[in-house]
Every structure is written in C-alpha cells, then in structure tokens.
Tab-separated table of C-alpha atoms in Angstrom:
chain	number	residue	atom	x	y	z
X	88	UNK	CA	99.802	-133.256	56.636
X	89	UNK	CA	95.939	-133.233	56.591
X	90	UNK	CA	94.874	-129.802	57.709
X	91	UNK	CA	91.685	-129.046	59.745
X	92	UNK	CA	88.998	-129.709	57.150
X	93	UNK	CA	85.683	-131.604	56.841
X	94	UNK	CA	83.421	-132.496	53.912
X	95	UNK	CA	80.074	-130.674	54.022
X	96	UNK	CA	77.026	-130.629	51.955
X	97	UNK	CA	75.712	-127.037	50.904
X	98	UNK	CA	72.222	-128.462	50.160
X	99	UNK	CA	71.390	-130.282	53.356
X	100	UNK	CA	74.097	-129.518	55.834
X	101	UNK	CA	75.521	-133.014	56.384
X	102	UNK	CA	79.190	-132.961	57.428
X	103	UNK	CA	81.741	-135.975	57.622
X	104	UNK	CA	85.520	-136.290	58.231
X	105	UNK	CA	87.813	-136.058	55.194
X	106	UNK	CA	89.152	-139.554	56.171
X	107	UNK	CA	85.787	-141.031	54.997
X	108	UNK	CA	85.775	-142.650	51.669
X	109	UNK	CA	82.232	-141.520	51.182
X	110	UNK	CA	82.402	-139.532	47.854
X	111	UNK	CA	79.020	-137.763	47.939
X	112	UNK	CA	76.501	-136.636	50.614
X	113	UNK	CA	74.765	-139.809	51.914
X	114	UNK	CA	71.465	-137.952	52.566
X	115	UNK	CA	70.822	-136.073	49.267
X	116	UNK	CA	73.525	-137.438	46.954
X	117	UNK	CA	75.027	-134.112	46.239
X	118	UNK	CA	78.774	-133.368	45.827
X	119	UNK	CA	80.789	-132.486	48.778
X	120	UNK	CA	82.196	-128.992	49.639
X	121	UNK	CA	85.071	-128.473	52.054
X	122	UNK	CA	84.866	-126.634	55.347
X	123	UNK	CA	88.421	-125.167	55.285
X	124	UNK	CA	89.842	-121.791	56.096
X	125	UNK	CA	92.492	-120.602	53.646
X	126	UNK	CA	95.094	-118.209	54.793
X	127	UNK	CA	96.813	-116.781	51.719
X	128	UNK	CA	99.958	-114.865	52.422
X	129	UNK	CA	101.016	-111.404	50.990
X	130	UNK	CA	102.842	-111.259	47.721
X	131	UNK	CA	106.217	-110.488	49.411
X	132	UNK	CA	106.114	-113.684	51.340
X	133	UNK	CA	106.264	-115.843	48.200
X	134	UNK	CA	109.818	-115.056	47.140
X	135	UNK	CA	112.197	-117.954	47.164
X	136	UNK	CA	109.390	-120.521	47.491
X	137	UNK	CA	109.097	-123.804	45.512
X	138	UNK	CA	108.236	-123.222	41.926
X	139	UNK	CA	104.953	-125.088	41.789
X	140	UNK	CA	101.394	-124.629	42.942
X	141	UNK	CA	102.525	-125.766	46.487
X	142	UNK	CA	104.021	-122.365	46.918
X	143	UNK	CA	100.609	-121.278	48.084
X	144	UNK	CA	100.585	-123.898	50.881
X	145	UNK	CA	98.784	-121.646	53.473
X	146	UNK	CA	95.782	-121.498	51.001
X	147	UNK	CA	95.737	-125.239	50.448
X	148	UNK	CA	94.063	-128.000	52.515
X	149	UNK	CA	97.170	-130.226	52.341
X	150	UNK	CA	100.861	-129.643	52.923
X	151	UNK	CA	104.176	-131.471	52.527
X	152	UNK	CA	103.217	-133.210	49.261
X	153	UNK	CA	104.798	-136.412	48.039
X	154	UNK	CA	103.192	-136.835	44.663
X	155	UNK	CA	104.065	-133.377	43.165
X	156	UNK	CA	105.331	-133.509	39.645
X	157	UNK	CA	106.266	-129.739	39.638
X	158	UNK	CA	102.819	-128.737	38.365
X	159	UNK	CA	101.842	-125.052	38.233
X	160	UNK	CA	103.642	-121.802	37.567
X	161	UNK	CA	102.701	-121.859	33.829
X	162	UNK	CA	103.546	-118.895	31.723
X	163	UNK	CA	101.243	-115.935	31.043
X	164	UNK	CA	101.687	-114.564	27.447
X	165	UNK	CA	100.177	-111.653	25.696
X	166	UNK	CA	97.697	-112.429	22.687
X	167	UNK	CA	96.541	-108.780	22.134
X	168	UNK	CA	96.953	-105.486	23.787
X	169	UNK	CA	94.195	-106.493	26.204
X	170	UNK	CA	94.059	-110.274	26.306
X	171	UNK	CA	96.588	-112.717	27.695
X	172	UNK	CA	96.755	-116.452	27.724
X	173	UNK	CA	97.956	-118.571	30.620
X	174	UNK	CA	99.584	-121.744	29.142
X	175	UNK	CA	98.224	-124.426	31.433
X	176	UNK	CA	98.783	-127.021	28.712
X	177	UNK	CA	102.485	-126.870	29.726
X	178	UNK	CA	101.823	-129.148	32.681
X	179	UNK	CA	103.228	-132.598	33.365
X	180	UNK	CA	100.358	-134.383	31.669
X	181	UNK	CA	99.691	-131.536	29.262
X	182	UNK	CA	96.514	-130.156	30.751
X	183	UNK	CA	95.310	-127.922	33.608
X	184	UNK	CA	93.703	-130.916	35.317
X	185	UNK	CA	97.062	-131.657	36.974
X	186	UNK	CA	96.254	-128.896	39.450
X	187	UNK	CA	93.384	-130.667	40.848
X	188	UNK	CA	94.758	-134.190	40.389
X	189	UNK	CA	97.879	-133.246	42.519
X	190	UNK	CA	95.818	-132.484	45.607
X	191	UNK	CA	93.261	-135.230	44.989
X	192	UNK	CA	95.750	-138.019	44.650
X	193	UNK	CA	97.747	-136.689	47.502
X	194	UNK	CA	94.718	-137.004	49.630
X	195	UNK	CA	94.126	-140.518	48.396
X	196	UNK	CA	97.826	-141.543	49.153
X	197	UNK	CA	97.321	-140.364	52.740
X	198	UNK	CA	94.071	-142.303	53.127
X	199	UNK	CA	95.612	-145.500	51.809
X	200	UNK	CA	92.682	-147.072	49.744
X	201	UNK	CA	92.887	-150.352	48.009
X	202	UNK	CA	92.415	-148.767	44.626
X	203	UNK	CA	91.458	-145.373	43.009
X	204	UNK	CA	88.883	-145.058	40.356
X	205	UNK	CA	88.175	-141.930	38.093
X	206	UNK	CA	85.876	-141.104	35.268
X	207	UNK	CA	86.851	-138.572	32.567
X	208	UNK	CA	86.585	-137.556	28.889
X	209	UNK	CA	90.372	-137.867	28.828
X	210	UNK	CA	92.359	-135.163	30.535
X	211	UNK	CA	91.281	-135.651	34.124
X	212	UNK	CA	91.713	-139.381	33.825
X	213	UNK	CA	95.191	-139.040	32.399
X	214	UNK	CA	96.131	-136.619	35.295
X	215	UNK	CA	94.759	-139.030	37.986
X	216	UNK	CA	96.538	-141.936	36.284
X	217	UNK	CA	99.835	-140.084	36.313
X	218	UNK	CA	99.624	-139.036	39.849
X	219	UNK	CA	98.492	-142.390	41.068
X	220	UNK	CA	101.566	-143.825	39.315
X	221	UNK	CA	103.767	-141.387	41.300
X	222	UNK	CA	101.901	-142.209	44.497
X	223	UNK	CA	102.068	-146.004	43.831
X	224	UNK	CA	98.339	-146.355	43.917
X	225	UNK	CA	96.287	-148.963	41.965
X	226	UNK	CA	94.164	-146.871	39.453
X	227	UNK	CA	91.230	-147.631	37.061
X	228	UNK	CA	89.954	-144.905	34.731
X	229	UNK	CA	86.578	-144.968	32.992
X	230	UNK	CA	86.213	-143.095	29.709
X	231	UNK	CA	83.418	-142.808	27.210
X	232	UNK	CA	83.714	-144.464	23.752
X	233	UNK	CA	85.024	-142.020	21.319
X	234	UNK	CA	87.673	-140.574	23.633
X	235	UNK	CA	90.765	-139.306	21.713
X	236	UNK	CA	93.077	-142.214	21.116
X	237	UNK	CA	96.125	-140.115	22.289
X	238	UNK	CA	94.394	-139.584	25.660
X	239	UNK	CA	93.786	-143.310	25.967
X	240	UNK	CA	97.463	-143.951	25.194
X	241	UNK	CA	98.539	-141.574	27.942
X	242	UNK	CA	96.282	-143.280	30.546
X	243	UNK	CA	97.653	-146.734	29.563
X	244	UNK	CA	101.217	-145.496	29.616
X	245	UNK	CA	100.821	-144.470	33.222
X	246	UNK	CA	99.827	-148.097	34.144
X	247	UNK	CA	96.185	-147.467	34.874
X	248	UNK	CA	93.470	-149.886	33.819
X	249	UNK	CA	91.264	-148.500	31.282
X	250	UNK	CA	87.449	-149.142	31.073
X	251	UNK	CA	85.882	-147.784	27.794
X	252	UNK	CA	82.170	-147.363	28.503
X	253	UNK	CA	79.542	-147.540	25.661
X	254	UNK	CA	77.675	-144.318	25.457
X	255	UNK	CA	78.544	-140.808	26.577
X	256	UNK	CA	79.823	-138.848	29.557
X	257	UNK	CA	76.985	-139.519	31.843
X	258	UNK	CA	77.028	-143.324	31.233
X	259	UNK	CA	80.759	-143.186	32.109
X	260	UNK	CA	80.126	-141.360	35.336
X	261	UNK	CA	77.442	-143.950	36.364
X	262	UNK	CA	79.912	-146.812	35.693
X	263	UNK	CA	82.584	-145.203	37.848
X	264	UNK	CA	80.268	-144.485	40.665
X	265	UNK	CA	79.082	-148.016	40.749
X	266	UNK	CA	82.687	-149.208	41.109
X	267	UNK	CA	83.214	-146.476	43.652
X	268	UNK	CA	80.706	-148.128	45.965
X	269	UNK	CA	82.982	-151.115	46.703
X	270	UNK	CA	84.826	-151.239	49.957
X	271	UNK	CA	88.302	-149.665	50.064
X	272	UNK	CA	87.761	-147.627	46.848
X	273	UNK	CA	88.705	-143.934	46.603
X	274	UNK	CA	86.673	-142.165	43.950
X	275	UNK	CA	88.949	-139.538	42.514
X	276	UNK	CA	86.069	-137.539	40.887
X	277	UNK	CA	87.093	-134.121	39.654
X	278	UNK	CA	83.321	-133.215	39.700
X	279	UNK	CA	82.544	-134.463	43.162
X	280	UNK	CA	85.709	-134.047	45.375
X	281	UNK	CA	86.293	-130.479	46.586
X	282	UNK	CA	90.051	-131.197	46.957
X	283	UNK	CA	90.162	-130.944	43.086
X	284	UNK	CA	88.728	-127.403	43.197
X	285	UNK	CA	91.230	-126.343	45.741
X	286	UNK	CA	93.960	-127.479	43.339
X	287	UNK	CA	92.358	-125.614	40.325
X	288	UNK	CA	92.111	-122.438	42.427
X	289	UNK	CA	95.928	-122.059	42.061
X	290	UNK	CA	95.384	-120.942	38.578
X	291	UNK	CA	94.086	-117.671	39.942
X	292	UNK	CA	96.650	-117.447	42.725
X	293	UNK	CA	99.363	-117.607	39.992
X	294	UNK	CA	97.630	-114.792	37.933
X	295	UNK	CA	97.513	-112.701	41.112
X	296	UNK	CA	101.188	-113.264	41.669
X	297	UNK	CA	102.149	-112.833	38.042
X	298	UNK	CA	100.211	-109.545	37.680
X	299	UNK	CA	101.969	-108.091	40.822
X	300	UNK	CA	99.147	-108.514	43.394
X	301	UNK	CA	96.179	-107.787	41.202
X	302	UNK	CA	93.740	-109.727	39.138
X	303	UNK	CA	92.591	-109.325	35.442
X	304	UNK	CA	89.555	-107.185	34.728
X	305	UNK	CA	87.797	-110.394	33.571
X	306	UNK	CA	88.478	-114.043	33.893
X	307	UNK	CA	87.265	-116.195	30.904
X	308	UNK	CA	87.016	-119.925	31.693
X	309	UNK	CA	85.666	-123.053	29.909
X	310	UNK	CA	82.912	-124.875	31.724
X	311	UNK	CA	81.878	-128.398	31.522
X	312	UNK	CA	81.801	-129.797	35.109
X	313	UNK	CA	83.085	-126.340	36.214
X	314	UNK	CA	86.147	-127.339	38.009
X	315	UNK	CA	88.273	-124.474	36.779
X	316	UNK	CA	85.450	-121.858	37.252
X	317	UNK	CA	84.643	-122.908	40.749
X	318	UNK	CA	88.315	-122.964	41.715
X	319	UNK	CA	88.673	-119.548	40.419
X	320	UNK	CA	85.687	-118.474	42.487
X	321	UNK	CA	87.283	-119.912	45.561
X	322	UNK	CA	90.507	-118.160	44.930
X	323	UNK	CA	89.053	-114.716	44.262
X	324	UNK	CA	86.951	-114.920	47.385
X	325	UNK	CA	89.959	-116.014	49.545
X	326	UNK	CA	92.072	-113.328	48.161
X	327	UNK	CA	89.418	-110.629	48.801
X	328	UNK	CA	88.778	-111.969	52.321
X	329	UNK	CA	92.435	-111.719	53.074
X	330	UNK	CA	92.538	-108.131	51.846
X	331	UNK	CA	95.102	-109.012	49.085
X	332	UNK	CA	92.783	-107.809	46.215
X	333	UNK	CA	90.203	-105.000	46.162
X	334	UNK	CA	87.602	-106.661	43.891
X	335	UNK	CA	86.513	-109.954	42.388
X	336	UNK	CA	86.530	-109.927	38.583
X	337	UNK	CA	83.520	-111.224	36.658
X	338	UNK	CA	83.675	-114.792	35.533
X	339	UNK	CA	82.772	-115.303	31.804
X	340	UNK	CA	81.954	-118.989	31.332
X	341	UNK	CA	82.313	-120.581	27.983
X	342	UNK	CA	80.359	-123.652	26.791
X	343	UNK	CA	80.302	-125.573	23.551
X	344	UNK	CA	77.187	-124.595	21.631
X	345	UNK	CA	76.030	-128.182	21.001
X	346	UNK	CA	76.152	-129.103	24.716
X	347	UNK	CA	75.353	-125.978	26.862
X	348	UNK	CA	72.954	-126.742	29.721
X	349	UNK	CA	74.506	-124.091	31.939
X	350	UNK	CA	74.346	-121.333	29.473
X	351	UNK	CA	70.736	-122.257	28.773
X	352	UNK	CA	69.850	-122.195	32.466
X	353	UNK	CA	71.710	-118.894	32.967
X	354	UNK	CA	69.725	-117.224	30.067
X	355	UNK	CA	66.463	-118.487	31.585
X	356	UNK	CA	67.290	-117.159	35.048
X	357	UNK	CA	67.106	-120.664	36.468
X	358	UNK	CA	68.926	-121.688	39.630
X	359	UNK	CA	69.733	-125.193	38.274
X	360	UNK	CA	70.401	-126.662	34.946
X	361	UNK	CA	68.262	-129.276	33.218
X	362	UNK	CA	70.107	-132.088	31.318
X	363	UNK	CA	70.535	-131.662	27.610
X	364	UNK	CA	70.933	-134.563	25.148
X	365	UNK	CA	74.483	-135.561	24.416
X	366	UNK	CA	75.738	-134.239	21.028
X	367	UNK	CA	79.052	-134.364	19.108
X	368	UNK	CA	81.340	-131.343	19.494
X	369	UNK	CA	85.004	-130.553	18.969
X	370	UNK	CA	85.180	-129.475	22.615
X	371	UNK	CA	84.940	-132.883	24.139
X	372	UNK	CA	86.335	-131.783	27.391
X	373	UNK	CA	83.396	-129.501	28.168
X	374	UNK	CA	80.636	-131.543	26.663
X	375	UNK	CA	78.896	-132.367	29.888
X	376	UNK	CA	75.090	-132.782	29.489
X	377	UNK	CA	74.240	-132.695	33.320
X	378	UNK	CA	77.019	-131.034	35.416
X	379	UNK	CA	77.069	-132.143	39.084
X	380	UNK	CA	77.640	-128.713	40.492
X	381	UNK	CA	75.330	-126.846	38.105
X	382	UNK	CA	73.743	-124.843	40.949
X	383	UNK	CA	77.051	-123.706	42.369
X	384	UNK	CA	78.432	-122.784	38.877
X	385	UNK	CA	75.339	-120.639	38.022
X	386	UNK	CA	75.601	-118.967	41.501
X	387	UNK	CA	79.223	-118.300	41.179
X	388	UNK	CA	78.887	-116.639	37.753
X	389	UNK	CA	75.916	-114.477	38.880
X	390	UNK	CA	77.565	-113.340	42.149
X	391	UNK	CA	80.665	-112.425	40.249
X	392	UNK	CA	78.696	-110.224	37.751
X	393	UNK	CA	79.719	-112.465	35.020
X	394	UNK	CA	78.044	-114.226	31.978
X	395	UNK	CA	77.888	-117.233	29.754
X	396	UNK	CA	79.059	-117.487	26.131
X	397	UNK	CA	78.520	-120.299	23.716
X	398	UNK	CA	80.735	-121.064	20.712
X	399	UNK	CA	79.986	-123.260	17.687
X	400	UNK	CA	82.378	-125.825	16.394
X	401	UNK	CA	83.534	-123.736	13.434
X	402	UNK	CA	84.495	-120.934	15.698
X	403	UNK	CA	86.363	-123.421	17.868
X	404	UNK	CA	88.238	-124.762	14.811
X	405	UNK	CA	89.132	-121.279	13.662
X	406	UNK	CA	90.323	-120.277	17.051
X	407	UNK	CA	92.540	-123.434	17.312
X	408	UNK	CA	94.156	-122.611	14.092
X	409	UNK	CA	94.561	-118.978	14.905
X	410	UNK	CA	96.407	-119.924	18.104
X	411	UNK	CA	98.469	-122.510	16.267
X	412	UNK	CA	99.630	-119.760	13.894
X	413	UNK	CA	100.652	-117.634	16.938
X	414	UNK	CA	102.880	-120.560	18.104
X	415	UNK	CA	100.469	-122.124	20.643
X	416	UNK	CA	99.068	-125.562	19.615
X	417	UNK	CA	96.161	-126.499	21.873
X	418	UNK	CA	93.351	-129.116	21.723
X	419	UNK	CA	89.925	-127.817	20.519
X	420	UNK	CA	88.522	-127.638	24.001
X	421	UNK	CA	91.357	-125.450	24.957
X	422	UNK	CA	90.631	-122.989	22.111
X	423	UNK	CA	87.056	-122.500	23.151
X	424	UNK	CA	87.677	-119.462	25.365
X	425	UNK	CA	89.810	-117.797	22.650
X	426	UNK	CA	86.920	-118.383	20.206
X	427	UNK	CA	84.521	-116.663	22.593
X	428	UNK	CA	86.902	-113.699	23.163
X	429	UNK	CA	87.533	-113.243	19.374
X	430	UNK	CA	83.640	-113.143	18.894
X	431	UNK	CA	82.996	-110.799	21.765
X	432	UNK	CA	86.050	-109.089	23.391
X	433	UNK	CA	85.527	-108.292	26.928
X	434	UNK	CA	86.090	-104.789	28.343
X	435	UNK	CA	89.427	-104.128	29.935
X	436	UNK	CA	92.159	-106.764	30.368
X	437	UNK	CA	91.130	-110.432	30.253
X	438	UNK	CA	93.046	-113.794	30.563
X	439	UNK	CA	92.004	-116.966	28.903
X	440	UNK	CA	93.341	-120.403	29.852
X	441	UNK	CA	94.800	-122.682	27.220
X	442	UNK	CA	93.993	-125.788	29.005
X	443	UNK	CA	95.142	-128.918	26.971
X	444	UNK	CA	97.903	-129.540	24.456
X	445	UNK	CA	97.091	-129.983	20.769
X	446	UNK	CA	99.246	-133.221	20.877
X	447	UNK	CA	96.410	-134.813	22.746
X	448	UNK	CA	93.969	-134.555	19.922
X	449	UNK	CA	95.606	-133.124	16.741
X	450	UNK	CA	94.217	-130.268	14.681
X	451	UNK	CA	90.486	-130.263	14.175
X	452	UNK	CA	89.486	-131.182	10.699
X	453	UNK	CA	87.524	-128.994	8.483
X	454	UNK	CA	84.165	-130.205	7.492
C-alpha cells in the first residue's frame, strides 16, 4: 500500500504526487524530500513481528512489501568497551544499500514502469539489480570504469544490463539521468529519491531496539552521497518526536581524505559544498566529488552537534586488516569509520556500521 506521502522540494517548495516518475524538482533540479508522517511504535509493540526492517512498518512510507529479501535485523557486536559495530554487510547483497533498495524498488514495482535505471559505484547498483530481479522489473545499472570486478559480477548475475561509463562517479550519474528522461523510466537513484533514505533509517531503528529503547552516545557513519547519515537523521528525529528517546546523538560523518568535499565545507562553515576533483581512494563507495544532498548533510551534522572526520587510505587499509583479524572481513569503504574511531575515539558509547563485505573487493593491497 502507498501511504499518504508526496514528493516535496526543500529549496523551492514544489510538491508532486509520489506516482509521478519525475525524479527531481522540475523547477530547481534539486532532489526530492518526502512529506510523510512516521508513527513509530513503542518498543514493547515490536515483539513477535517479522524479522526484517519491515517490522517498523508504521515508520515507513510503504507497507505490505512483495520484494523483501529478509533485509535488516543485522547483528550488533562489541569491538571495544565503548565501541560496537553493526554488521550491515550481512545483508542479502552484502551491503547496507539493501535497506534503501528494498523500499525504492517496492515503490517502482507498484508504479509499474517500463524499466528501472540506477547509477552506482557498485553496492547500490547491486542492491537495485537484486531487488528488481525479485520484483520482475527490467533494470539497467550505470557504473564508472574501475568499479570492482566482483561488484560488476554481482550486478550481471541478477540479470541487470550493465553500462560501464568512461570517467568517474559524476559522469556515471549524468549518463543515468539522461536515460532517466525517457518515457516510462523509473530512476532508482539512491541520492535523489527519498524512499531510499526512509529505508536506510531502519539502521537506527534497529540500534534503538537492540539497545533496549535508547540510542548510542555517538553515531559514526560514512558519507559519500549521505544516504545512511540522512536516514539516521530522519530516524533520530522521528524517535524523538514520538517520545521514544530523550535525545538525538551527534552524527560523526567520515569521508575519505582524497575526496572530502563535505568535510572541507564543514570546516569552512559553508552551507553547501563545492565540487572537488575526482581522486583515487580505497574507499570507492564514498568517493563522491559533488554530493547531491550536500546542504542537507551539512545541516544534519550541525544540528546534531556532530562533526566530520577524514581518513587517509593507509589508515583505511590498516583498519580493514584490524577488523579482519577480529573476524570481520569488510570492504575498504566499510572500514573507514573504524579507521576514524581508532584515530580519535569518541566520548561515551559509539556504534560504527560495517557497510559492505570484503568479498566484494578483497583485501586492500599495501603500497
């Protein structure tokens, strides 16, 4: 069921029905937000519910899913006395992007487009391809050249058409948006479509449930396009508004040192981020030179009382190996938050997400 929700633009106020295939604001070109009122239920009401992210149905803009693959409810394990890791790489396609893809593709299935297109550095494209296969939807995924071969193999295995675009992440997004302009196309953009954010927010709902109705002192999240961070901001605001938590924890946003437009803007006190040149980094999943929701990300971090951290590739490599020696093999992007925490431990208890499996990329090679 499509609940009462409409796309809206924070920048210029345009609103449109969710049934529209318009993927961005027609007036200013900005990404959509969603006018939707979540109604999270108390902790005690969750007992006996389905063991996936759909257990939080009252907080989601869709219900009665068809495309679910059992995503969500990933383990929370202790790394130190004060830091725990949430193992979001234990998802159907081995990354946290399944949270957003589950809602986004469920929406597409209900709207019935001729085909779905997506762009990605790998994990989001894999997730969209898998859920489109589940939904029986024709899917094309655009990826930049240099994307990890294992991720390309995953996308192909799910039956999606693969378009490898010369250049980097921005060139790939432009190619997908051009294809999205054709009639009957649903653009499954994890950066533009707010349904993806309402899927990723379940990461925080699960933490709240696993911690007995409270949130960690600090939430540490990797940021490229900011889908996990903005989902976390949504969830903490909803839980606070419902009286289910007493405070919103600060959001510590982690970027790769070679590609850190948001960290640079935050340090300068800017409201928006200027594009930075593409650069090679082990953390390919967060190497986004010009994030679509930069203004929202910066605002969310500031309003939470949080901060930005950047990590160099050698730190990411060390963190990946350290996690592997603790029994947790994740891709380099998934190790970025642990690298930041090892360099500067937050006060109180913190949680880091391990977002993608190491089988997708292998162990980062030493220089």
